Amino acid sequence: MDHTFDDFVRARASALFRYAYVLTGNVDDAADLVQDALLRVGDAWPRVIRKDDPEGYVRTVMARQHISRWRTTRRERLVAETPEHGYIDDRLDADNQLWIEVRGLPPKQRAVLVLRYYEDLPDTEIARILGISPGTVRSQAARALDKLRIRRQAAKEEV
Amino acid sequence: MRTVQDLVTALRTAADTAPEPFDILGGVAARRRRRTRRRHRAAFAAAAVVTIVVAGTLALRGAHGAQPIAARPAMPTTPATQPSWAGAPSPERQPTADEVWPEAVFLMPKKAADGSAYRLQTAISPTEVLVMAEASFEKAGRIEVYDLKAHTSRVVVPMPQHPKGYFEQGAVAGDTYIAWWGTTPESPGWADFWVAPREGGAPVKVGEVRGGLADVDQMAVTRDHVIWSPAAGGVYRMPISGGAPERIPGTDGLWLTDWPSAVDVRDLWYGSGPPSSPETNQSVLADLKTGARKDVGGIRPAGVTGWRCSTTWCYGSDGQSTVISRTDGSAMRTVPGLMLSGTIHGGRFAEGGAGVYDLATGRTGQVMARTAEGEASSRAVGTSASPTLVYYWNALPIVFKDPCAGPSPGTQDCVPAPARPGKDFKVLNLAAIPPPG
């Protein structure tokens, strides 16, 4: 049928899954999120492929779906307290501890952090993607960073 | 106190060490099928509404001599922050099917006089199409033959009543009978087969099958049998007069296409599991009436993949061009930039993305609903359980409504939804395209 869509999925599924994983914090929800987004995007693929950045578009759909799903259910899934990977390296272990705490954040706060520090997007763009004001992006990010006991950096937040 | 850099590293590490996803593409395909089964009365609708097909645009660009565009990018290694999927170029204006084959494109109402929605199956003559008329989600419909020239229809058979959860599947036509099958998608592993006289009459239940035999891909009907191939391959038949299903000898690893042809690639897949990959080569073309088995792999040129053959034509790809020949190996030619895929319809037509390509004449016509600006959107393909001979699309230009176009975009998914104005389809009937020469 639409082989280019299949090709896109084959080529980018892994990267999109990793993105979904940091957005949702767990494997099952990540797989759900990627598939939901691709299902929707697949229906509109001719329009999507004509955009300058189809993958960026898919990622936007994923971020919005992640947020709207949470809004619909108004509940956060319990996250496992046990790390999924055993680490020997101290550095990795510290990362993992921080990741466990990130997974414990409310979805919107986590989404803001992921878009800002994983996707490296400016606050105005994050606001557009999530459909909230730039002020809300900043306040959500600040709250999340405080919870994670991360020193706020003026430079980063001015982006 | 942690730093922002710690967070960046933690997120990257988490992403990099995320368990590898399972088969996402397969999962999406399965969900598409399930969703369609829920939304429509018949599961075959999964194949009915085909979203485009940029490959077609590319294929047709190529036909104009433009640089062919690789459809399969190598797995990128760029970081997640730099999405690297290249946007496709804007499509060029290509001749539409009504311009290329005016004698084969017809207007047809989307709905019957009583409001039932028409779902086209296939063509049974140059002027007639087999359609399912669907009264409503819960109500069983009927099979009609619609005359594209006279704009009249006749009811062939009213669908028998079934318990909730039963869905009629794609219909096929033989010389004597119309046949269809039914299944219960929510509890798979069961199917039944039905026939009715082609000239009209009461439905006759042929029989039921279970397990792998019920995982039907394709079907055909003769004067005395219903014939089908399940997802796992092999071609089976059941007497219309009653009796047990039996495997047609010598059909291991074959799938039915146009009766009596069977091939060793699975392109028409409605049962479970994946189809053959586009690169797989067909090497067998069997005639199940005579038992003849033709080796069509021998004429495939070296380096060509995705080889497909009907009784008259073959095609494959060398990565840059489509290589076409007759099934006896003669009349070989190369069409730069053309990309075709899937089974051959009507012995000589193949889908090239947004268009249908005639292997016999080299002509391409686009079959696609479009916006007033010419943007291609979608089309429907006949849902017959055989290689269909009809493609149809909204006759009037479609309109896209972008939910994110407003001044204050919300958090709804910004997937533009097409509106399809008007009461007519345009239908391309491949059976109405005259033979070459």
Tab-separated table of C-alpha atoms in Angstrom, chain B residues 127 228 285 332 375 427:
chain	number	residue	atom	x	y	z
B	127	THR	CA	-19.765	-1.290	-17.580
B	228	TRP	CA	-9.609	-19.639	-1.322
B	285	LEU	CA	3.004	-18.963	-11.678
B	332	MET	CA	11.678	-6.462	-22.213
B	375	GLU	CA	-2.925	18.125	-3.643
B	427	VAL	CA	-14.678	5.148	-10.636
